[in-house]
PDB file of C-alpha atoms in Angstrom:
ATOM      1  CA  MET R 702     -16.677  17.429 -31.367  1.00  0.00           C
ATOM      2  CA  GLN R 703     -19.380  18.493 -28.621  1.00  0.00           C
ATOM      3  CA  LYS R 704     -23.024  19.566 -29.524  1.00  0.00           C
ATOM      4  CA  LEU R 705     -25.879  21.596 -28.115  1.00  0.00           C
ATOM      5  CA  ASN R 706     -27.974  19.310 -25.510  1.00  0.00           C
ATOM      6  CA  LEU R 707     -31.295  19.025 -26.211  1.00  0.00           C
ATOM      7  CA  GLY R 708     -33.919  19.090 -23.495  1.00  0.00           C
ATOM      8  CA  LYS R 709     -32.370  22.008 -21.610  1.00  0.00           C
ATOM      9  CA  ALA R 710     -33.632  25.122 -20.120  1.00  0.00           C
ATOM     10  CA  ARG R 711     -34.356  27.890 -22.338  1.00  0.00           C
ATOM     11  CA  GLY R 712     -31.734  31.128 -22.063  1.00  0.00           C
ATOM     12  CA  PRO R 713     -32.037  34.539 -20.636  1.00  0.00           C
ATOM     13  CA  ASP R 714     -33.211  35.063 -24.782  1.00  0.00           C
ATOM     14  CA  ASP R 715     -36.051  32.538 -24.036  1.00  0.00           C
ATOM     15  CA  LEU R 716     -34.627  30.363 -26.752  1.00  0.00           C
ATOM     16  CA  CYS R 717     -33.265  26.615 -26.172  1.00  0.00           C
ATOM     17  CA  ALA R 718     -31.596  24.084 -28.731  1.00  0.00           C
ATOM     18  CA  GLU R 719     -34.790  22.475 -30.594  1.00  0.00           C
ATOM     19  CA  HIS R 720     -35.395  26.496 -31.540  1.00  0.00           C
ATOM     20  CA  LEU R 721     -32.150  26.125 -33.528  1.00  0.00           C
ATOM     21  CA  LEU R 722     -32.530  22.348 -34.449  1.00  0.00           C
ATOM     22  CA  TYR R 723     -36.018  22.855 -36.149  1.00  0.00           C
ATOM     23  CA  SER R 724     -35.621  26.369 -37.457  1.00  0.00           C
ATOM     24  CA  HIS R 725     -35.300  27.412 -41.125  1.00  0.00           C
ATOM     25  CA  PRO R 726     -31.983  26.530 -42.833  1.00  0.00           C
ATOM     26  CA  ILE R 727     -31.373  30.504 -43.856  1.00  0.00           C
ATOM     27  CA  LEU R 728     -31.079  31.198 -39.833  1.00  0.00           C
ATOM     28  CA  PHE R 729     -27.882  29.271 -40.469  1.00  0.00           C
ATOM     29  CA  LYS R 730     -26.432  31.616 -43.052  1.00  0.00           C
ATOM     30  CA  HIS R 731     -26.840  34.636 -41.037  1.00  0.00           C
ATOM     31  CA  LEU R 732     -25.591  32.578 -37.963  1.00  0.00           C
ATOM     32  CA  GLN R 733     -22.360  31.981 -40.491  1.00  0.00           C
ATOM     33  CA  VAL R 734     -22.482  35.772 -41.046  1.00  0.00           C
ATOM     34  CA  LEU R 735     -22.719  36.691 -37.623  1.00  0.00           C
ATOM     35  CA  PHE R 736     -19.681  34.232 -36.113  1.00  0.00           C
ATOM     36  CA  LYS R 737     -17.888  36.109 -38.898  1.00  0.00           C
ATOM     37  CA  LEU R 738     -18.279  39.639 -38.062  1.00  0.00           C
ATOM     38  CA  ILE R 739     -17.132  38.690 -34.346  1.00  0.00           C
ATOM     39  CA  LEU R 740     -14.108  37.119 -35.225  1.00  0.00           C
ATOM     40  CA  CYS R 741     -13.046  40.045 -37.793  1.00  0.00           C
ATOM     41  CA  HIS R 742     -14.227  42.610 -35.317  1.00  0.00           C
ATOM     42  CA  ARG R 743     -12.900  40.947 -32.205  1.00  0.00           C
ATOM     43  CA  TYR R 744     -16.824  41.911 -30.391  1.00  0.00           C
ATOM     44  CA  VAL R 745     -19.367  40.129 -29.411  1.00  0.00           C
ATOM     45  CA  PRO R 746     -22.884  41.435 -29.033  1.00  0.00           C
ATOM     46  CA  ASN R 747     -23.729  42.703 -25.361  1.00  0.00           C
ATOM     47  CA  SER R 748     -26.632  39.956 -25.178  1.00  0.00           C
ATOM     48  CA  PHE R 749     -23.553  37.319 -25.235  1.00  0.00           C
ATOM     49  CA  GLY R 750     -22.620  38.287 -21.876  1.00  0.00           C
ATOM     50  CA  ILE R 751     -25.793  38.105 -20.089  1.00  0.00           C
ATOM     51  CA  GLY R 752     -26.463  35.081 -17.947  1.00  0.00           C
ATOM     52  CA  VAL R 753     -29.505  33.800 -15.319  1.00  0.00           C
ATOM     53  CA  THR R 754     -28.153  32.148 -11.913  1.00  0.00           C
ATOM     54  CA  VAL R 755     -30.510  29.556 -11.162  1.00  0.00           C
ATOM     55  CA  PRO R 756     -29.624  28.459  -7.337  1.00  0.00           C
ATOM     56  CA  LEU R 757     -30.532  24.705  -6.717  1.00  0.00           C
ATOM     57  CA  ILE R 758     -30.426  23.058  -3.415  1.00  0.00           C
ATOM     58  CA  LYS R 759     -27.923  20.201  -2.913  1.00  0.00           C
ATOM     59  CA  ASP R 760     -29.091  18.332  -0.174  1.00  0.00           C
ATOM     60  CA  LYS R 761     -33.029  18.887   0.488  1.00  0.00           C
ATOM     61  CA  THR R 762     -32.576  17.104   3.979  1.00  0.00           C
ATOM     62  CA  GLY R 763     -30.480  19.592   5.030  1.00  0.00           C
ATOM     63  CA  ASN R 764     -30.342  23.141   6.000  1.00  0.00           C
ATOM     64  CA  VAL R 765     -32.425  25.183   3.564  1.00  0.00           C
ATOM     65  CA  ASN R 766     -31.628  28.591   5.122  1.00  0.00           C
ATOM     66  CA  ASP R 767     -27.369  28.038   4.432  1.00  0.00           C
ATOM     67  CA  VAL R 768     -26.150  29.571   1.057  1.00  0.00           C
ATOM     68  CA  SER R 769     -23.229  26.781   0.873  1.00  0.00           C
ATOM     69  CA  ASN R 770     -26.602  24.272   0.199  1.00  0.00           C
ATOM     70  CA  TYR R 771     -27.080  25.972  -2.608  1.00  0.00           C
ATOM     71  CA  ARG R 772     -25.029  25.747  -6.045  1.00  0.00           C
ATOM     72  CA  GLY R 773     -25.866  28.121  -9.271  1.00  0.00           C
ATOM     73  CA  ILE R 774     -27.019  26.949 -12.495  1.00  0.00           C
ATOM     74  CA  THR R 775     -26.079  29.829 -15.188  1.00  0.00           C
ATOM     75  CA  LEU R 776     -28.427  30.064 -18.143  1.00  0.00           C
ATOM     76  CA  SER R 777     -26.648  31.295 -21.155  1.00  0.00           C
ATOM     77  CA  PRO R 778     -28.261  32.499 -24.727  1.00  0.00           C
ATOM     78  CA  VAL R 779     -27.958  29.338 -26.863  1.00  0.00           C
ATOM     79  CA  ILE R 780     -26.593  31.674 -30.127  1.00  0.00           C
ATOM     80  CA  SER R 781     -23.890  32.196 -27.953  1.00  0.00           C
ATOM     81  CA  LYS R 782     -22.795  28.435 -26.778  1.00  0.00           C
ATOM     82  CA  LEU R 783     -23.273  27.638 -30.676  1.00  0.00           C
ATOM     83  CA  PHE R 784     -20.640  30.357 -31.204  1.00  0.00           C
ATOM     84  CA  GLU R 785     -18.278  28.538 -28.589  1.00  0.00           C
ATOM     85  CA  LEU R 786     -18.771  25.361 -30.021  1.00  0.00           C
ATOM     86  CA  MET R 787     -17.389  26.710 -33.067  1.00  0.00           C
ATOM     87  CA  ILE R 788     -14.306  28.743 -31.099  1.00  0.00           C
ATOM     88  CA  MET R 789     -13.490  24.829 -29.622  1.00  0.00           C
ATOM     89  CA  SER R 790     -13.298  23.373 -33.116  1.00  0.00           C
ATOM     90  CA  LEU R 791     -11.161  26.196 -34.291  1.00  0.00           C
ATOM     91  CA  CYS R 792      -9.017  25.722 -31.287  1.00  0.00           C
ATOM     92  CA  ASN R 793      -9.229  22.324 -30.541  1.00  0.00           C
ATOM     93  CA  ASP R 794      -4.884  21.613 -30.568  1.00  0.00           C
ATOM     94  CA  SER R 795      -4.324  24.474 -28.603  1.00  0.00           C
ATOM     95  CA  LEU R 796      -7.006  23.308 -26.065  1.00  0.00           C
ATOM     96  CA  GLN R 797      -5.494  19.800 -25.235  1.00  0.00           C
ATOM     97  CA  THR R 798      -4.156  19.290 -21.595  1.00  0.00           C
ATOM     98  CA  ASP R 799      -1.714  17.288 -20.299  1.00  0.00           C
ATOM     99  CA  SER R 800      -2.901  13.089 -19.845  1.00  0.00           C
ATOM    100  CA  LEU R 801      -2.334  13.904 -15.957  1.00  0.00           C
ATOM    101  CA  GLN R 802      -5.493  16.473 -15.761  1.00  0.00           C
ATOM    102  CA  PHE R 803      -8.190  14.375 -15.439  1.00  0.00           C
ATOM    103  CA  GLY R 804     -11.538  17.546 -14.628  1.00  0.00           C
ATOM    104  CA  PHE R 805     -13.882  18.282 -17.401  1.00  0.00           C
ATOM    105  CA  LYS R 806     -13.013  15.514 -19.586  1.00  0.00           C
ATOM    106  CA  ASP R 807     -15.160  12.827 -21.568  1.00  0.00           C
ATOM    107  CA  LYS R 808     -14.780   9.092 -19.836  1.00  0.00           C
ATOM    108  CA  ILE R 809     -12.378  10.104 -17.183  1.00  0.00           C
ATOM    109  CA  GLY R 810     -12.509  11.749 -13.549  1.00  0.00           C
ATOM    110  CA  THR R 811     -12.010  11.732 -10.147  1.00  0.00           C
ATOM    111  CA  ALA R 812     -12.366   8.184 -10.138  1.00  0.00           C
ATOM    112  CA  ASP R 813      -9.090   7.498 -12.282  1.00  0.00           C
ATOM    113  CA  ALA R 814      -7.495  10.324 -10.855  1.00  0.00           C
ATOM    114  CA  ILE R 815      -7.614   8.207  -7.451  1.00  0.00           C
ATOM    115  CA  PHE R 816      -6.407   5.139  -8.932  1.00  0.00           C
ATOM    116  CA  ILE R 817      -3.417   6.463 -10.385  1.00  0.00           C
ATOM    117  CA  MET R 818      -2.667   8.066  -7.191  1.00  0.00           C
ATOM    118  CA  LYS R 819      -3.327   4.960  -4.544  1.00  0.00           C
ATOM    119  CA  SER R 820      -1.475   2.625  -7.184  1.00  0.00           C
ATOM    120  CA  ALA R 821       1.895   5.400  -7.416  1.00  0.00           C
ATOM    121  CA  ILE R 822       1.597   4.951  -3.373  1.00  0.00           C
ATOM    122  CA  ASN R 823       1.444   0.926  -3.451  1.00  0.00           C
ATOM    123  CA  HIS R 824       4.466   0.836  -5.919  1.00  0.00           C
ATOM    124  CA  PHE R 825       6.494   2.705  -3.456  1.00  0.00           C
ATOM    125  CA  THR R 826       5.533   1.906  -0.082  1.00  0.00           C
ATOM    126  CA  ASP R 827       5.718  -2.084  -1.374  1.00  0.00           C
ATOM    127  CA  ARG R 828       9.114  -1.214  -1.927  1.00  0.00           C
ATOM    128  CA  GLY R 829      10.144   0.178   1.786  1.00  0.00           C
ATOM    129  CA  SER R 830       9.779   3.949   0.754  1.00  0.00           C
ATOM    130  CA  SER R 831       7.820   6.735   1.668  1.00  0.00           C
ATOM    131  CA  VAL R 832       5.481   8.923  -0.048  1.00  0.00           C
ATOM    132  CA  TYR R 833       4.533  12.216   0.926  1.00  0.00           C
ATOM    133  CA  ILE R 834       1.332  14.413  -0.475  1.00  0.00           C
ATOM    134  CA  ALA R 835       0.578  18.019  -1.078  1.00  0.00           C
ATOM    135  CA  SER R 836      -2.808  18.823  -1.896  1.00  0.00           C
ATOM    136  CA  LEU R 837      -4.225  21.844  -2.816  1.00  0.00           C
ATOM    137  CA  ASP R 838      -7.847  23.425  -1.882  1.00  0.00           C
ATOM    138  CA  ILE R 839      -9.185  24.912  -5.142  1.00  0.00           C
ATOM    139  CA  ARG R 840     -12.695  24.937  -4.212  1.00  0.00           C
ATOM    140  CA  LYS R 841     -15.052  27.574  -6.182  1.00  0.00           C
ATOM    141  CA  ALA R 842     -11.502  28.037  -8.243  1.00  0.00           C
ATOM    142  CA  PHE R 843     -13.887  27.936 -11.517  1.00  0.00           C
ATOM    143  CA  ASP R 844     -15.392  31.403  -9.779  1.00  0.00           C
ATOM    144  CA  LYS R 845     -11.861  33.034  -8.765  1.00  0.00           C
ATOM    145  CA  VAL R 846      -9.918  32.381 -11.946  1.00  0.00           C
ATOM    146  CA  SER R 847      -7.979  35.722 -12.615  1.00  0.00           C
ATOM    147  CA  HIS R 848      -9.313  37.043 -16.415  1.00  0.00           C
ATOM    148  CA  PHE R 849      -5.676  38.374 -17.264  1.00  0.00           C
ATOM    149  CA  LYS R 850      -4.214  35.142 -16.131  1.00  0.00           C
ATOM    150  CA  MET R 851      -6.237  33.113 -18.162  1.00  0.00           C
ATOM    151  CA  TYR R 852      -5.821  34.987 -21.003  1.00  0.00           C
ATOM    152  CA  LYS R 853      -2.501  34.756 -20.822  1.00  0.00           C
ATOM    153  CA  SER R 854      -2.815  30.979 -20.187  1.00  0.00           C
ATOM    154  CA  LEU R 855      -4.456  30.721 -23.696  1.00  0.00           C
ATOM    155  CA  LEU R 856      -1.785  32.934 -25.550  1.00  0.00           C
ATOM    156  CA  ASP R 857       0.781  30.373 -23.874  1.00  0.00           C
ATOM    157  CA  ALA R 858      -1.090  27.313 -25.191  1.00  0.00           C
ATOM    158  CA  GLY R 859      -1.388  28.886 -28.682  1.00  0.00           C
ATOM    159  CA  VAL R 860      -4.768  29.797 -28.752  1.00  0.00           C
ATOM    160  CA  THR R 861      -4.601  32.691 -31.440  1.00  0.00           C
ATOM    161  CA  ILE R 862      -4.675  36.471 -30.147  1.00  0.00           C
ATOM    162  CA  ILE R 863      -8.199  36.798 -31.941  1.00  0.00           C
ATOM    163  CA  ILE R 864      -9.767  34.236 -30.277  1.00  0.00           C
ATOM    164  CA  VAL R 865      -8.184  35.958 -27.231  1.00  0.00           C
ATOM    165  CA  ASP R 866      -9.257  39.183 -27.937  1.00  0.00           C
ATOM    166  CA  VAL R 867     -12.915  37.824 -28.703  1.00  0.00           C
ATOM    167  CA  LEU R 868     -13.002  36.444 -24.908  1.00  0.00           C
ATOM    168  CA  CYS R 869     -11.481  39.522 -23.600  1.00  0.00           C
ATOM    169  CA  ASN R 870     -13.862  41.889 -25.416  1.00  0.00           C
ATOM    170  CA  TRP R 871     -17.133  38.960 -24.133  1.00  0.00           C
ATOM    171  CA  TYR R 872     -15.521  38.915 -20.587  1.00  0.00           C
ATOM    172  CA  ASN R 873     -15.975  42.358 -20.223  1.00  0.00           C
ATOM    173  CA  LYS R 874     -20.003  42.313 -20.549  1.00  0.00           C
ATOM    174  CA  LEU R 875     -20.625  39.678 -18.008  1.00  0.00           C
ATOM    175  CA  HIS R 876     -23.587  40.664 -16.030  1.00  0.00           C
ATOM    176  CA  TYR R 877     -26.056  37.907 -14.453  1.00  0.00           C
ATOM    177  CA  ALA R 878     -29.032  38.217 -12.528  1.00  0.00           C
ATOM    178  CA  VAL R 879     -30.302  35.391  -9.894  1.00  0.00           C
ATOM    179  CA  ARG R 880     -34.074  34.357 -10.376  1.00  0.00           C
ATOM    180  CA  TRP R 881     -35.558  32.671  -7.666  1.00  0.00           C
ATOM    181  CA  ASN R 882     -39.040  31.693  -8.001  1.00  0.00           C
ATOM    182  CA  ASN R 883     -40.182  34.360 -10.468  1.00  0.00           C
ATOM    183  CA  ALA R 884     -38.386  36.828  -9.578  1.00  0.00           C
ATOM    184  CA  LEU R 885     -35.426  37.963 -11.004  1.00  0.00           C
ATOM    185  CA  SER R 886     -33.008  40.422  -9.296  1.00  0.00           C
ATOM    186  CA  ALA R 887     -30.862  43.455 -10.511  1.00  0.00           C
ATOM    187  CA  GLN R 888     -27.845  42.246 -13.134  1.00  0.00           C
ATOM    188  CA  PHE R 889     -24.179  42.514 -11.361  1.00  0.00           C
ATOM    189  CA  SER R 890     -21.114  42.329 -13.089  1.00  0.00           C
ATOM    190  CA  VAL R 891     -18.828  39.244 -12.831  1.00  0.00           C
ATOM    191  CA  PHE R 892     -14.924  40.699 -12.685  1.00  0.00           C
ATOM    192  CA  SER R 893     -13.397  36.652 -12.069  1.00  0.00           C
ATOM    193  CA  GLY R 894     -13.920  33.244 -13.019  1.00  0.00           C
ATOM    194  CA  VAL R 895     -14.955  31.101 -15.728  1.00  0.00           C
ATOM    195  CA  ARG R 896     -18.346  31.829 -17.518  1.00  0.00           C
ATOM    196  CA  GLN R 897     -20.884  29.979 -15.997  1.00  0.00           C
ATOM    197  CA  GLY R 898     -23.272  27.998 -17.980  1.00  0.00           C
ATOM    198  CA  SER R 899     -20.538  28.232 -21.080  1.00  0.00           C
ATOM    199  CA  CYS R 900     -19.686  24.846 -23.235  1.00  0.00           C
ATOM    200  CA  LEU R 901     -16.410  26.507 -23.727  1.00  0.00           C
ATOM    201  CA  SER R 902     -15.234  27.248 -19.920  1.00  0.00           C
ATOM    202  CA  PRO R 903     -14.281  23.662 -18.886  1.00  0.00           C
ATOM    203  CA  ALA R 904     -11.637  23.774 -21.546  1.00  0.00           C
ATOM    204  CA  ILE R 905     -10.480  26.922 -20.510  1.00  0.00           C
ATOM    205  CA  PHE R 906     -10.281  26.031 -17.186  1.00  0.00           C
ATOM    206  CA  ASN R 907      -8.497  23.257 -17.728  1.00  0.00           C
ATOM    207  CA  VAL R 908      -5.654  25.090 -19.738  1.00  0.00           C
ATOM    208  CA  PHE R 909      -5.728  27.630 -17.078  1.00  0.00           C
ATOM    209  CA  MET R 910      -4.928  24.764 -14.855  1.00  0.00           C
ATOM    210  CA  ASN R 911      -2.434  22.723 -17.225  1.00  0.00           C
ATOM    211  CA  VAL R 912       0.077  25.269 -16.100  1.00  0.00           C
ATOM    212  CA  PHE R 913       0.743  23.864 -12.422  1.00  0.00           C
ATOM    213  CA  ILE R 914       1.385  19.898 -13.905  1.00  0.00           C
ATOM    214  CA  LYS R 915       3.441  21.499 -16.678  1.00  0.00           C
ATOM    215  CA  GLN R 916       5.393  22.992 -13.851  1.00  0.00           C
ATOM    216  CA  LEU R 917       5.892  20.188 -11.287  1.00  0.00           C
ATOM    217  CA  LYS R 918       7.037  18.203 -14.432  1.00  0.00           C
ATOM    218  CA  GLN R 919       9.638  20.872 -15.144  1.00  0.00           C
ATOM    219  CA  LEU R 920      10.397  21.079 -11.493  1.00  0.00           C
ATOM    220  CA  GLY R 921      10.739  17.197 -11.219  1.00  0.00           C
ATOM    221  CA  ALA R 922       8.679  17.307  -8.138  1.00  0.00           C
ATOM    222  CA  GLY R 923       6.356  13.920  -7.747  1.00  0.00           C
ATOM    223  CA  CYS R 924       6.587  10.324  -8.691  1.00  0.00           C
ATOM    224  CA  TYR R 925       8.599   8.281 -11.225  1.00  0.00           C
ATOM    225  CA  VAL R 926       7.230   4.716 -12.124  1.00  0.00           C
ATOM    226  CA  SER R 927      10.065   4.007 -14.370  1.00  0.00           C
ATOM    227  CA  SER R 928      10.658   7.048 -16.397  1.00  0.00           C
ATOM    228  CA  LEU R 929       6.518   7.654 -16.247  1.00  0.00           C
ATOM    229  CA  PHE R 930       5.594  10.876 -14.012  1.00  0.00           C
TER     230      PHE R 930
END
């Protein structure tokens, strides 16, 4: 199970994981009541939707005036992250995705996906067959996911309607601000994409993308080694 990482920057509430770790035990009784009420009423506090995005330069030797040379790190309230971890534990089975999904998973990643692709290509070309590859560019997909389709994907995956309703209420409250040096921009609403700075977002994004793998398997459009897709 995932846990809150220590040593991370404070969120917009000016709290970090260490505040929870070293707090009085009674705090967790209050949080337990809060989380139960959120699930009961399917309503999250407005502060859960607030994030502060900090632009970080990718290549310090590149053009610092080029917007594409920056990536944003969004800081979220630490209490909301704790609630997300609870959701993940409740929905763990429903958030599992196909073994051919390599993104945002522990101990596997791009290198494994490339190895499997090369192995499949070599298997067929060594036997005199041709392999045709279609690629889909999904850069920035994390920021462009349709919220409606995301909710549908979660329901289809077996996530309970209560959790989806909570997420729906939560995503309707997303407001970010950008921090540059010591200046903070005005807040703006976010209408697409999974939440930045979220413990839950990678798992939600994987469920959303898993639909493509399932449909490809159903179509039979792919390479088979024996009966393995």
